[in-house]
Structure formats: C-alpha cells, structure tokens
XYZ file of N, CA, C and O in Angstrom:
692
model
N 0.826 -1.193 0.000
C 0.000 0.000 0.000
C 0.866 1.250 0.000
O 0.646 2.165 -0.776
N 1.849 1.293 0.867
C 2.695 2.484 0.987
C 3.471 2.736 -0.301
O 3.670 3.888 -0.698
N 3.886 1.691 -0.991
C 4.659 1.854 -2.227
C 3.893 2.617 -3.295
O 4.498 3.206 -4.187
N 2.574 2.644 -3.206
C 1.780 3.360 -4.203
C 1.544 4.827 -3.835
O 0.943 5.566 -4.605
N 2.027 5.256 -2.676
C 1.829 6.633 -2.224
C 2.935 7.546 -2.737
O 4.066 7.119 -2.956
N 2.603 8.829 -2.888
C 3.613 9.833 -3.212
C 4.299 10.341 -1.950
O 5.441 10.797 -1.993
N 3.612 10.307 -0.813
C 4.147 10.724 0.481
C 3.239 10.150 1.564
O 2.120 9.718 1.279
N 3.736 10.160 2.790
C 2.969 9.642 3.909
C 3.015 10.639 5.056
O 4.086 11.161 5.384
N 1.860 10.906 5.645
C 1.758 11.731 6.842
C 1.236 10.848 7.960
O 0.201 10.196 7.811
N 1.966 10.823 9.065
C 1.492 10.153 10.272
C 1.068 11.275 11.212
O 1.891 12.086 11.638
N -0.216 11.317 11.531
C -0.817 12.444 12.246
C -0.703 12.294 13.760
O -0.251 11.277 14.277
N -1.156 13.328 14.447
C -1.203 13.329 15.903
C -2.268 12.389 16.421
O -3.066 11.841 15.664
N -2.279 12.207 17.723
C -3.269 11.324 18.330
C -2.851 10.933 19.728
O -2.121 11.667 20.393
N -3.285 9.756 20.165
C -3.027 9.330 21.548
C -1.547 9.066 21.813
O -0.746 8.921 20.886
N -1.219 8.972 23.094
C 0.155 8.685 23.504
C 0.616 7.342 22.946
O -0.166 6.392 22.836
N 1.909 7.271 22.623
C 2.520 6.018 22.186
C 2.669 5.121 23.410
O 3.101 5.573 24.478
N 2.298 3.860 23.255
C 2.385 2.917 24.366
C 3.849 2.748 24.805
O 4.711 2.418 23.981
N 4.164 3.000 26.081
C 5.556 2.963 26.552
C 6.276 1.636 26.305
O 7.498 1.623 26.127
N 5.553 0.529 26.252
C 6.184 -0.761 25.993
C 6.899 -0.740 24.637
O 7.880 -1.465 24.443
N 6.461 0.107 23.729
C 7.074 0.206 22.392
C 8.514 0.696 22.458
O 9.284 0.461 21.535
N 8.870 1.413 23.530
C 10.250 1.894 23.663
C 10.878 1.448 24.981
O 11.823 2.059 25.486
N 10.350 0.347 25.533
C 10.965 -0.295 26.687
C 10.839 0.447 28.002
O 11.691 0.301 28.874
N 9.772 1.230 28.165
C 9.595 2.002 29.397
C 8.385 1.516 30.182
O 7.449 0.951 29.618
N 8.428 1.753 31.471
C 7.253 1.524 32.309
C 6.308 2.698 32.113
O 6.729 3.820 31.855
N 5.037 2.447 32.273
C 4.003 3.466 32.071
C 4.000 4.495 33.202
O 3.938 4.156 34.368
N 4.062 5.775 32.814
C 3.902 6.883 33.759
C 2.401 7.040 33.998
O 1.610 6.891 33.059
N 1.954 7.344 35.218
C 0.516 7.480 35.463
C -0.148 8.585 34.634
O -1.355 8.564 34.443
N 0.632 9.524 34.103
C 0.067 10.608 33.286
C -0.019 10.246 31.803
O -0.515 11.028 30.995
N 0.459 9.058 31.444
C 0.386 8.601 30.062
C -1.041 8.147 29.771
O -1.654 7.466 30.585
N -1.525 8.533 28.605
C -2.889 8.189 28.208
C -3.069 6.704 27.962
O -2.106 5.933 27.945
N -4.314 6.292 27.741
C -4.605 4.876 27.514
C -3.910 4.363 26.248
O -3.696 5.119 25.303
N -3.556 3.069 26.234
C -2.855 2.517 25.087
C -3.722 2.476 23.829
O -4.940 2.345 23.896
N -3.053 2.600 22.701
C -3.685 2.439 21.381
C -2.822 1.438 20.616
O -2.211 1.769 19.591
N -2.737 0.223 21.145
C -1.793 -0.783 20.657
C -1.962 -1.089 19.171
O -0.974 -1.205 18.437
N -3.191 -1.208 18.705
C -3.421 -1.510 17.292
C -2.958 -0.356 16.409
O -2.301 -0.570 15.390
N -3.273 0.865 16.816
C -2.832 2.020 16.036
C -1.307 2.130 16.064
O -0.688 2.409 15.034
N -0.687 1.930 17.222
C 0.771 1.953 17.300
C 1.372 0.968 16.296
O 2.273 1.314 15.533
N 0.890 -0.270 16.306
C 1.436 -1.307 15.425
C 1.263 -0.927 13.959
O 2.197 -1.064 13.155
N 0.080 -0.466 13.590
C -0.211 -0.100 12.200
C 0.671 1.052 11.748
O 1.294 0.999 10.685
N 0.749 2.104 12.544
C 1.520 3.277 12.128
C 3.023 3.007 12.144
O 3.750 3.527 11.290
N 3.508 2.192 13.060
C 4.920 1.812 13.032
C 5.236 1.013 11.774
O 6.294 1.201 11.161
N 4.313 0.148 11.362
C 4.510 -0.605 10.112
C 4.509 0.328 8.908
O 5.304 0.151 7.968
N 3.631 1.327 8.905
C 3.612 2.309 7.812
C 4.928 3.089 7.748
O 5.477 3.312 6.659
N 5.428 3.512 8.910
C 6.689 4.248 8.949
C 7.820 3.382 8.407
O 8.614 3.825 7.570
N 7.897 2.153 8.857
C 8.940 1.247 8.388
C 8.848 1.053 6.872
O 9.860 1.101 6.167
N 7.648 0.879 6.358
C 7.468 0.698 4.912
C 7.873 1.952 4.140
O 8.508 1.868 3.081
N 7.528 3.124 4.647
C 7.893 4.378 3.982
C 9.410 4.568 3.981
O 9.990 4.983 2.970
N 10.058 4.270 5.108
C 11.513 4.389 5.173
C 12.182 3.419 4.199
O 13.128 3.783 3.499
N 11.672 2.200 4.128
C 12.228 1.190 3.223
C 12.042 1.589 1.767
O 12.947 1.423 0.943
N 10.870 2.139 1.441
C 10.556 2.507 0.057
C 11.120 3.872 -0.349
O 11.065 4.233 -1.519
N 11.620 4.637 0.608
C 12.152 5.963 0.291
C 11.086 6.989 -0.030
O 11.317 7.938 -0.776
N 9.906 6.806 0.536
C 8.784 7.720 0.302
C 8.885 8.890 1.279
O 9.149 8.679 2.471
N 8.685 10.126 0.823
C 8.690 11.262 1.749
C 7.717 11.015 2.909
O 6.596 10.547 2.700
N 8.179 11.333 4.119
C 7.419 11.038 5.332
C 7.413 12.256 6.231
O 8.463 12.834 6.510
N 6.223 12.643 6.675
C 6.063 13.708 7.653
C 5.330 13.140 8.864
O 4.215 12.639 8.744
N 5.967 13.226 10.025
C 5.332 12.835 11.276
C 4.913 14.094 12.017
O 5.726 14.994 12.220
N 3.653 14.150 12.405
C 3.111 15.301 13.122
C 2.798 14.878 14.557
O 2.003 13.953 14.763
N 3.417 15.529 15.530
C 3.194 15.297 16.958
C 3.403 13.818 17.297
O 4.540 13.357 17.349
N 2.365 13.056 17.494
C 2.493 11.616 17.739
C 3.290 10.969 16.617
O 4.095 10.072 16.850
N 3.088 11.443 15.380
C 3.826 10.901 14.235
C 5.325 11.096 14.375
O 6.113 10.221 14.011
N 5.747 12.244 14.908
C 7.169 12.472 15.162
C 7.663 11.529 16.254
O 8.743 10.946 16.149
N 6.867 11.378 17.296
C 7.247 10.485 18.389
C 7.371 9.049 17.893
O 8.327 8.339 18.224
N 6.435 8.606 17.055
C 6.495 7.250 16.494
C 7.696 7.071 15.573
O 8.314 6.003 15.565
N 8.019 8.095 14.791
C 9.212 8.026 13.937
C 10.433 7.765 14.809
O 11.268 6.900 14.501
N 10.554 8.494 15.895
C 11.681 8.304 16.801
C 11.691 6.886 17.371
O 12.729 6.220 17.382
N 10.556 6.412 17.821
C 10.454 5.066 18.392
C 10.747 4.004 17.329
O 11.416 3.005 17.607
N 10.305 4.237 16.096
C 10.499 3.265 15.016
C 11.972 2.975 14.748
O 12.311 1.875 14.298
N 12.835 3.951 15.002
C 14.267 3.748 14.755
C 15.055 3.637 16.071
O 16.240 3.927 16.116
N 14.363 3.225 17.128
C 15.035 2.873 18.368
C 15.133 3.948 19.428
O 15.822 3.765 20.432
N 14.442 5.076 19.250
C 14.481 6.145 20.239
C 13.469 5.943 21.349
O 12.654 5.018 21.315
N 13.545 6.830 22.337
C 12.632 6.776 23.474
C 11.921 8.113 23.626
O 12.290 9.096 22.983
N 10.918 8.140 24.500
C 10.129 9.344 24.731
C 10.117 9.732 26.200
O 10.231 8.879 27.080
N 9.969 11.025 26.445
C 9.627 11.541 27.763
C 8.109 11.452 27.827
O 7.416 11.994 26.955
N 7.577 10.769 28.823
C 6.136 10.529 28.865
C 5.317 11.718 29.333
O 4.105 11.759 29.091
N 5.944 12.690 29.985
C 5.178 13.870 30.382
C 6.103 15.063 30.564
O 7.089 14.979 31.291
N 5.772 16.141 29.871
C 6.432 17.427 30.093
C 5.337 18.464 30.295
O 4.229 18.320 29.801
N 5.661 19.498 31.022
C 4.721 20.590 31.231
C 5.025 21.724 30.257
O 6.136 21.847 29.750
N 4.012 22.542 29.986
C 4.212 23.766 29.240
C 4.000 23.701 27.745
O 4.146 24.708 27.063
N 3.640 22.543 27.202
C 3.433 22.446 25.755
C 1.966 22.189 25.400
O 1.618 22.139 24.229
N 1.145 21.998 26.387
C -0.303 21.867 26.211
C -0.922 22.696 27.331
O -1.001 22.250 28.472
N -1.313 23.905 27.006
C -1.739 24.848 28.034
C -3.100 24.521 28.631
O -3.262 24.399 29.826
N -4.110 24.378 27.780
C -5.468 24.099 28.220
C -5.958 22.854 27.500
O -5.807 22.764 26.283
N -6.517 21.876 28.216
C -6.990 20.665 27.543
C -7.909 20.994 26.360
O -8.845 21.779 26.484
N -7.574 20.417 25.210
C -8.383 20.598 24.009
C -8.144 21.889 23.250
O -8.778 22.129 22.238
N -7.204 22.728 23.717
C -6.944 24.014 23.077
C -5.471 24.075 22.673
O -4.587 23.814 23.496
N -5.206 24.421 21.425
C -3.830 24.558 20.962
C -3.222 25.839 21.508
O -3.835 26.901 21.448
N -2.018 25.730 22.044
C -1.243 26.889 22.439
C -0.253 27.218 21.330
O -0.276 26.597 20.256
N 0.596 28.175 21.572
C 1.656 28.524 20.626
C 2.939 28.758 21.400
O 2.907 29.243 22.523
N 4.043 28.390 20.794
C 5.351 28.737 21.345
C 6.352 28.776 20.204
O 6.128 28.183 19.148
N 7.462 29.471 20.408
C 8.452 29.577 19.339
C 9.303 28.319 19.217
O 9.559 27.631 20.210
N 9.717 28.024 17.990
C 10.713 26.983 17.724
C 11.816 27.611 16.890
O 11.572 28.483 16.049
N 13.019 27.154 17.153
C 14.194 27.697 16.473
C 14.825 26.600 15.621
O 15.245 25.566 16.151
N 14.893 26.804 14.305
C 15.478 25.790 13.435
C 16.994 25.683 13.607
O 17.659 26.649 13.986
N 17.516 24.508 13.321
C 18.959 24.280 13.307
C 19.432 24.531 11.882
O 18.954 23.866 10.943
N 20.331 25.491 11.685
C 20.808 25.793 10.328
C 21.366 24.547 9.632
O 21.982 23.680 10.254
N 21.114 24.474 8.323
C 21.632 23.377 7.522
C 20.771 22.134 7.503
O 21.118 21.147 6.859
N 19.633 22.156 8.201
C 18.761 20.980 8.237
C 17.655 21.087 7.198
O 17.405 22.145 6.632
N 16.990 19.973 6.971
C 15.837 19.930 6.071
C 14.770 20.910 6.540
O 14.222 21.672 5.739
N 14.487 20.896 7.835
C 13.480 21.820 8.351
C 13.883 23.273 8.109
O 13.083 24.082 7.660
N 15.138 23.609 8.382
C 15.604 24.994 8.194
C 15.563 25.413 6.730
O 15.397 26.598 6.435
N 15.659 24.454 5.817
C 15.551 24.816 4.397
C 14.134 25.245 4.047
O 13.926 26.021 3.122
N 13.153 24.767 4.797
C 11.760 25.156 4.574
C 11.391 26.386 5.410
O 10.656 27.258 4.947
N 11.866 26.420 6.648
C 11.536 27.505 7.583
C 12.848 27.939 8.243
O 13.232 27.390 9.279
N 13.540 28.918 7.667
C 14.877 29.262 8.160
C 14.918 30.106 9.428
O 15.962 30.185 10.076
N 13.808 30.728 9.796
C 13.820 31.626 10.949
C 12.996 31.040 12.101
O 12.169 30.152 11.905
N 13.233 31.576 13.317
C 12.411 31.194 14.457
C 10.973 31.586 14.161
O 10.710 32.651 13.604
N 10.058 30.708 14.528
C 8.646 30.973 14.265
C 7.787 30.405 15.384
O 8.204 29.488 16.090
N 6.595 30.946 15.552
C 5.658 30.456 16.549
C 4.794 29.366 15.921
O 4.296 29.532 14.808
N 4.631 28.259 16.634
C 3.913 27.110 16.095
C 2.749 26.714 16.997
O 2.806 26.901 18.208
N 1.679 26.152 16.408
C 0.551 25.662 17.210
C 0.907 24.322 17.855
O 1.298 23.379 17.169
N 0.785 24.249 19.150
C 1.245 23.066 19.862
C 0.203 22.555 20.853
O -0.547 23.326 21.442
N 0.198 21.238 21.007
C -0.650 20.594 21.997
C -0.103 19.194 22.218
O -0.476 18.247 21.530
N 0.855 19.060 23.127
C 1.418 17.752 23.431
C 1.967 17.755 24.848
O 2.275 18.811 25.389
N 2.067 16.565 25.418
C 2.673 16.458 26.742
C 3.771 15.408 26.749
O 4.348 15.116 27.792
N 4.090 14.864 25.577
C 5.199 13.937 25.455
C 6.170 14.487 24.414
O 5.793 15.326 23.591
N 7.412 14.002 24.465
C 8.402 14.473 23.492
C 9.522 13.454 23.368
O 9.586 12.485 24.121
N 10.407 13.698 22.428
C 11.571 12.849 22.215
C 12.489 12.943 23.426
O 12.759 14.027 23.932
N 12.977 11.785 23.853
C 13.990 11.716 24.905
C 15.311 11.368 24.226
O 16.050 12.252 23.821
N 15.584 10.080 24.053
C 16.789 9.653 23.345
C 16.452 9.525 21.861
O 15.469 8.890 21.497
N 17.254 10.152 21.008
C 17.042 10.078 19.561
C 17.288 8.673 19.048
O 18.228 7.997 19.479
N 16.452 8.268 18.088
C 16.639 6.994 17.417
C 17.813 7.045 16.451
O 18.321 8.124 16.112
N 18.224 5.880 15.978
C 19.388 5.736 15.111
C 19.275 6.594 13.853
O 18.287 6.519 13.120
N 20.294 7.409 13.626
C 20.375 8.209 12.419
C 19.614 9.515 12.438
O 19.773 10.330 11.528
N 18.777 9.738 13.449
C 17.991 10.970 13.507
C 18.831 12.126 14.034
O 19.781 11.925 14.786
N 18.428 13.323 13.653
C 19.045 14.532 14.180
C 17.938 15.526 14.523
O 16.874 15.502 13.909
N 18.193 16.358 15.509
C 17.228 17.400 15.868
C 17.392 18.550 14.889
O 18.503 18.997 14.617
N 16.272 19.029 14.346
C 16.332 20.126 13.374
C 15.605 21.378 13.840
O 15.614 22.391 13.139
N 14.981 21.356 15.025
C 14.409 22.563 15.637
C 14.230 22.293 17.126
O 13.965 21.159 17.539
N 14.369 23.374 17.903
C 14.277 23.292 19.357
C 13.270 24.299 19.889
O 13.133 25.381 19.331
N 12.620 23.957 20.991
C 11.832 24.917 21.753
C 12.783 25.655 22.696
O 13.903 25.192 22.952
N 12.307 26.764 23.232
C 13.136 27.543 24.154
C 13.557 26.752 25.385
O 14.617 26.995 25.958
N 12.737 25.790 25.802
C 13.050 25.009 27.006
C 13.960 23.808 26.723
O 14.209 22.996 27.601
N 14.442 23.679 25.478
C 15.337 22.586 25.120
C 14.647 21.346 24.602
O 15.298 20.329 24.336
N 13.334 21.393 24.436
C 12.590 20.260 23.888
C 12.849 20.151 22.389
O 12.707 21.144 21.672
N 13.201 18.955 21.895
C 13.309 18.787 20.439
C 11.935 18.989 19.800
O 10.975 18.327 20.183
N 11.844 19.897 18.858
C 10.568 20.219 18.218
C 10.475 19.730 16.780
O 9.397 19.698 16.208
N 11.608 19.380 16.181
C 11.616 18.761 14.856
C 12.805 17.823 14.803
O 13.860 18.099 15.374
N 12.605 16.683 14.145
C 13.682 15.718 13.931
C 13.640 15.308 12.470
O 12.616 15.437 11.799
N 14.768 14.837 11.987
C 14.820 14.383 10.601
C 15.844 13.282 10.456
O 16.675 13.071 11.341
N 15.772 12.606 9.329
C 16.664 11.502 9.010
C 17.516 11.926 7.819
O 17.089 11.799 6.675
N 18.708 12.488 8.085
C 19.523 13.030 6.993
C 19.900 12.016 5.918
O 20.141 12.396 4.774
N 19.939 10.726 6.261
C 20.306 9.716 5.265
C 19.178 9.430 4.270
O 19.396 8.780 3.251
N 17.980 9.914 4.544
C 16.826 9.703 3.648
C 16.627 10.935 2.770
O 17.131 12.017 3.071
N 15.880 10.769 1.705
C 15.602 11.902 0.827
C 14.754 12.968 1.519
O 15.028 14.146 1.408
N 13.685 12.564 2.213
C 12.816 13.544 2.880
C 12.031 12.854 3.985
O 10.984 12.240 3.742
N 12.553 12.938 5.193
C 11.891 12.390 6.384
C 11.992 13.450 7.475
O 13.090 13.822 7.883
N 10.831 13.937 7.911
C 10.782 15.011 8.899
C 9.678 14.718 9.900
O 8.592 14.257 9.532
N 9.960 14.984 11.157
C 8.941 14.921 12.200
C 8.888 16.261 12.892
O 9.928 16.847 13.201
N 7.688 16.780 13.112
C 7.507 18.031 13.848
C 6.600 17.775 15.041
O 5.611 17.060 14.932
N 6.961 18.343 16.175
C 6.227 18.103 17.409
C 4.916 18.882 17.448
O 4.017 18.541 18.192
N 4.791 19.887 16.629
C 3.602 20.736 16.626
C 2.647 20.298 15.523
O 2.864 19.300 14.844
N 1.592 21.070 15.337
C 0.547 20.748 14.367
C 0.490 21.812 13.275
O -0.260 22.780 13.386
N 1.253 21.641 12.187
C 1.239 22.651 11.125
C -0.145 22.822 10.486
O -0.470 23.895 9.997
N -0.954 21.786 10.535
C -2.299 21.867 9.949
C -3.214 22.793 10.738
O -4.275 23.189 10.249
N -2.817 23.165 11.943
C -3.635 24.049 12.772
C -3.166 25.501 12.717
O -3.743 26.350 13.381
N -2.149 25.770 11.929
C -1.602 27.119 11.843
C -1.771 27.711 10.459
O -2.380 27.114 9.574
N -1.204 28.862 10.276
C -1.295 29.585 9.004
C -0.048 29.408 8.153
O -0.053 29.708 6.971
N 1.042 28.934 8.745
C 2.302 28.771 8.032
C 2.279 27.433 7.283
O 2.288 26.367 7.898
N 2.256 27.500 5.978
C 2.127 26.297 5.147
C 3.450 25.751 4.635
O 3.472 24.801 3.857
N 4.567 26.317 5.074
C 5.852 25.942 4.485
C 6.235 24.484 4.696
O 6.794 23.853 3.792
N 5.956 23.905 5.843
C 6.275 22.491 6.059
C 5.457 21.627 5.110
O 5.988 20.707 4.478
N 4.177 21.928 4.988
C 3.325 21.137 4.095
C 3.732 21.327 2.632
O 3.737 20.368 1.863
N 4.091 22.547 2.263
C 4.568 22.787 0.889
C 5.837 21.996 0.604
O 6.002 21.452 -0.482
N 6.746 21.954 1.577
C 7.986 21.201 1.403
C 7.691 19.715 1.204
O 8.325 19.055 0.375
N 6.721 19.185 1.943
C 6.327 17.785 1.761
C 5.772 17.566 0.367
O 6.131 16.596 -0.314
N 4.906 18.451 -0.079
C 4.317 18.318 -1.422
C 5.405 18.391 -2.496
O 5.406 17.595 -3.451
N 6.339 19.301 -2.340
C 7.456 19.390 -3.308
C 8.276 18.104 -3.317
O 8.645 17.615 -4.392
N 8.559 17.562 -2.131
C 9.313 16.300 -2.058
C 8.544 15.157 -2.714
O 9.128 14.337 -3.416
N 7.234 15.128 -2.508
C 6.411 14.079 -3.112
C 6.389 14.196 -4.628
O 6.415 13.194 -5.349
N 6.360 15.424 -5.116
C 6.349 15.665 -6.563
C 7.663 15.203 -7.185
O 7.668 14.575 -8.247
N 8.780 15.470 -6.519
C 10.085 15.070 -7.025
C 10.281 13.560 -6.956
O 11.019 12.991 -7.744
N 9.649 12.909 -5.991
C 9.819 11.473 -5.795
C 9.113 10.636 -6.863
O 9.367 9.455 -6.971
N 8.216 11.240 -7.600
C 7.469 10.468 -8.611
C 8.334 9.977 -9.729
O 9.217 10.490 -10.225
C-alpha cells in the first residue's frame, strides 16, 4: 500500500504505548492504542524502506523516533496549556537541516502535546528546538525527505512544512 503513495503523513493522536520503547508506564500517560501503534509503526517502516517522503506530526514524530530505536519523555509541562486548546510557542530551526531549508527563521507554532523525544533513534538529528530545550523537529539526513515536527502545522497559518512535503512528493514520482 505504501509503495503506491507519493508521500505519507502520520498524524497526531493518543500517547505512544511505553512498551514500544521499553519504558514503564507513567501514570500521566494516556490509555494505550496498541493496534494504532502497530499499524503506524509498520507504515513508517514501509515508507523508510521505500524511500517515500514522510512527515510525522506530533504523535507521528514520536512514532518516527520510536520506530528507529528512540525513546520518549512521557510527560512534560508547558506544551499543552489548556486541555483541548492549541497553544503557541516559538521553535528555532537548526541551520543546515531539512526543516531549516523550509523555515529558516524562528517561528511560533501551534502546539498541543505532553510527550516528546527523549533519546534520539538511530540516524535521527534534531532540526528545531523549543526555548526550554525540547526537540521540536527531527529528521533523518540519510533519507531523501523524512521530517517529524512536534507541533501541528495543519492548525496554523504557516504552510511551508506542508509545501515542502508536497514538493518532495512531486520530485519522488
């Protein structure tokens, strides 16, 4: 199925089950979504194998990290202000990265998450940071176009990340 796609987006959603990255469950971690975890991890693996452009959004970024052996912080404060309401905070791109090629300057992003990357998975690099040191974007430099963002670009007005994905998908054909 994935081989027939021009690109793949893994969207936000429930917390990743801690067993997926060898951790005990924190009491603040949401209920498991084991079937969704398995399905989306398989999609990520297939996209990486096929060289299809991949964008992970929030949970999708966390799953990308877990898929290549990384771990997550199960709870952080300050990135989800009010339940059910997106907040905003600035992210600063790392020069020379895929993300910085799309968004070269610090920008405010719509955010709603309480988990984040802890230990980076194999081959990944951080391509944007929050002011508090939270990794806000990760990428796989060895791939043609693999990016994960901790925020929700679909909830904001800045379309550059989505445009970059579309351009990568067009070139991959």
